[in-house]
Amino acid sequence: MAKRLAPLLNRVLVEKIVPPSKTSAGILLPEKTAQLNSGKVVAVGPGARNRDGQLVPVSVKEGDTVLLPEYGGTEVKLGDKEYHLYRDDDILGTLHD
Amino acid sequence: MAKRLAPLLNRVLVEKIVPPSKTSAGILLPEKTAQLNSGKVVAVGPGARNRDGQLVPVSVKEGDTVLLPEYGGTEVKLGDKEYHLYRDDDILGTLHD
Amino acid sequence: MAKRLAPLLNRVLVEKIVPPSKTSAGILLPEKTAQLNSGKVVAVGPGARNRDGQLVPVSVKEGDTVLLPEYGGTEVKLGDKEYHLYRDDDILGTLHD
Amino acid sequence: MAKRLAPLLNRVLVEKIVPPSKTSAGILLPEKTAQLNSGKVVAVGPGARNRDGQLVPVSVKEGDTVLLPEYGGTEVKLGDKEYHLYRDDDILGTLHD
Amino acid sequence: MAKRLAPLLNRVLVEKIVPPSKTSAGILLPEKTAQLNSGKVVAVGPGARNRDGQLVPVSVKEGDTVLLPEYGGTEVKLGDKEYHLYRDDDILGTLHD
Amino acid sequence: MAKRLAPLLNRVLVEKIVPPSKTSAGILLPEKTAQLNSGKVVAVGPGARNRDGQLVPVSVKEGDTVLLPEYGGTEVKLGDKEYHLYRDDDILGTLHD
Amino acid sequence: MAKRLAPLLNRVLVEKIVPPSKTSAGILLPEKTAQLNSGKVVAVGPGARNRDGQLVPVSVKEGDTVLLPEYGGTEVKLGDKEYHLYRDDDILGTLHD
């Protein structure tokens, strides 16, 4: 059985969104639609500590769709699935429809 | 449909201004007029946190025309359009008529 | 007799978990199951000091199963057993069933 | 029409002083008189923020003649004129007659 | 006569423990038992100063057996004996039976 | 006419002392007497700002004879004379008869 | 006449102790006795400033015999004598009989 990971400090566990390379009707999509580097937040840490030792909560929450930097992040495998850990302040923004 | 990006921390989403290479009357402009590296602010983050963990608002607001540094900024594609993300303190100034 | 190590500051003593390469029934497991870099916390330091000189407790406790970074950590041998020392903030997260 | 630039944070917009290479009477000046790297302050930002997030005003004001460092500064073109942006703390001093 | 060294700030004077290469009965020990890099604390400084200029006491005390990092430390000779100076925060932990 | 320079922040304007290579009686001095790298303070800035944005006055005053570091300092020409700008904390000490 | 140097900030002026290479009876000493890199404190600065701009006094005083780091320190010649300037926190400890 896959273990569950609770990130520490301001780390954020993200499952990257693999864009469909075909539409549901089977039409091959051009490469351009695949370029947005985004993911879904699976779990967040309690936050990093400031100079006084107090926790500063992270800026995203479980379920958020986030824009990720091109480089960075630590690959983590839990069971069959592949995730990535990012520091809260490396996540560029949240994506909304 | 293009997604909307809400930048995190002190990030600023900018749409670069591509200077017209011709006047509306069709006269080709000399290269010099194209040199100002400016953009329009599309969205701003809530601000970075200071040492006490409090948010310090960014210096620009949506709709501002800003002078951008020659290097830096992260390219972001939302739908068909291309944007750039800058840290608030990398933006050089605001431009006014 | 093996000595006991009490880590200083925010150091965490970890015994790495060596995944079984065979099932209890003797079936050789494929390499993929061995990839999670985890360990068991054996001892924790009192915490690092913040700017005011006060101790900030570490984020993990004895007995926690933790996800470790791919690089880093100091190898320590106590008696026959091999352990690793990590700084509290280098530990990626805690693992739960 | 040339745009006006309002610098952000502790940036200072400077118009460099090009020393005359001839006297008004047409006598060619020796190279030595051209060596002082100075400029006139055209606009200043509101100041950088200290650790508490409060603005610390810049040390120079519009109209000041300043001594500039040999290297550094960002070239900015507004209309036909060329300016330079410096961080407040890179400006060496103010010049007085 | 050998001089006595009073370490400054958060420095710790350590006499390294050279493990016996033979048992008291004269049996040659295998190399593995020599690998623990430990020492005895001979003297400690008053502590480093925090941002407010106040002394933060060191984490170890005279007589402690400590685990030392593989690299670092300054060799000091006092009389015939050889000691090492470490910064308090470079010492990995204390060893107990 | 030479301009006067008012240094900014914690900068100190120094006129280097060129040691006489001959005595007043015309005797050539050996090289050793020329080795002290000293200067006379001509003007000082108001001081650098601490973390709270308050000015911390510089440690030297106009007229002080100071010992200068071997490297560093910015050459400044005012009229015919050559000066050097140093950061207050780069000046090694004050010299007294 | 030799000038007197008053060190600035947390600088410490030290006269290095050159160990005798012969005993008073003329016996040549082996090289080992010369290895302790020590000196006598000749003058100390008022101390460095902490974040609030307040002076933090240095840890040594005039007349102290100090253990010096192997590298570092600025050579200063005052009259015929050679001294070294160290930052207070580079001095390893004080030596006592």
PDB file of C-alpha atoms in Angstrom, chain F residues 32 35-36 50-52 56-57 59-60 65 67 88-97, chain G residues 1-9 11 49 51-53 74 76-80 85 87:
ATOM      1  CA  LYS F  32      60.812  51.655   4.513  1.00  0.00           C
ATOM      2  CA  GLN F  35      55.203  52.058   3.732  1.00  0.00           C
ATOM      3  CA  LEU F  36      52.468  53.314   6.059  1.00  0.00           C
ATOM      4  CA  ASN F  50      20.676  50.236  10.505  1.00  0.00           C
ATOM      5  CA  ARG F  51      17.819  47.708  10.183  1.00  0.00           C
ATOM      6  CA  ASP F  52      15.336  50.203  11.615  1.00  0.00           C
ATOM      7  CA  VAL F  56      24.577  55.115  12.506  1.00  0.00           C
ATOM      8  CA  PRO F  57      27.288  57.827  12.527  1.00  0.00           C
ATOM      9  CA  SER F  59      33.667  56.290  13.355  1.00  0.00           C
ATOM     10  CA  VAL F  60      36.010  58.977  12.024  1.00  0.00           C
ATOM     11  CA  THR F  65      44.646  60.800  10.227  1.00  0.00           C
ATOM     12  CA  LEU F  67      45.254  53.960   8.474  1.00  0.00           C
ATOM     13  CA  ASP F  88      33.679  53.757   7.165  1.00  0.00           C
ATOM     14  CA  ASP F  89      34.120  50.111   8.197  1.00  0.00           C
ATOM     15  CA  ASP F  90      37.012  49.573   5.774  1.00  0.00           C
ATOM     16  CA  ILE F  91      39.197  52.128   7.566  1.00  0.00           C
ATOM     17  CA  LEU F  92      41.548  50.238   9.884  1.00  0.00           C
ATOM     18  CA  GLY F  93      42.202  52.814  12.576  1.00  0.00           C
ATOM     19  CA  THR F  94      43.174  56.363  13.476  1.00  0.00           C
ATOM     20  CA  LEU F  95      46.814  57.428  13.822  1.00  0.00           C
ATOM     21  CA  HIS F  96      48.058  59.661  16.619  1.00  0.00           C
ATOM     22  CA  ASP F  97      51.479  61.125  17.420  1.00  0.00           C
TER      23      ASP F  97
ATOM     24  CA  MET G   1      58.807  59.062  16.104  1.00  0.00           C
ATOM     25  CA  ALA G   2      56.468  56.102  15.727  1.00  0.00           C
ATOM     26  CA  LYS G   3      52.763  56.889  15.557  1.00  0.00           C
ATOM     27  CA  ARG G   4      50.214  55.254  17.825  1.00  0.00           C
ATOM     28  CA  LEU G   5      47.330  53.386  16.150  1.00  0.00           C
ATOM     29  CA  ALA G   6      43.836  53.366  17.657  1.00  0.00           C
ATOM     30  CA  PRO G   7      41.977  50.490  15.949  1.00  0.00           C
ATOM     31  CA  LEU G   8      38.411  51.118  14.726  1.00  0.00           C
ATOM     32  CA  LEU G   9      35.329  48.959  15.375  1.00  0.00           C
ATOM     33  CA  ARG G  11      39.793  45.456  15.350  1.00  0.00           C
ATOM     34  CA  ARG G  49      27.985  47.729  16.125  1.00  0.00           C
ATOM     35  CA  ARG G  51      21.840  45.619  14.399  1.00  0.00           C
ATOM     36  CA  ASP G  52      20.551  48.410  16.610  1.00  0.00           C
ATOM     37  CA  GLY G  53      23.741  50.413  16.034  1.00  0.00           C
ATOM     38  CA  THR G  74      46.643  42.732   8.320  1.00  0.00           C
ATOM     39  CA  VAL G  76      50.886  47.151   9.975  1.00  0.00           C
ATOM     40  CA  LYS G  77      54.235  48.893  10.434  1.00  0.00           C
ATOM     41  CA  LEU G  78      54.466  51.625  13.059  1.00  0.00           C
ATOM     42  CA  GLY G  79      57.964  53.048  13.255  1.00  0.00           C
ATOM     43  CA  ASP G  80      60.379  50.121  13.337  1.00  0.00           C
ATOM     44  CA  LEU G  85      45.415  43.821  13.020  1.00  0.00           C
ATOM     45  CA  ARG G  87      39.017  41.250  13.855  1.00  0.00           C
TER      46      ARG G  87
END
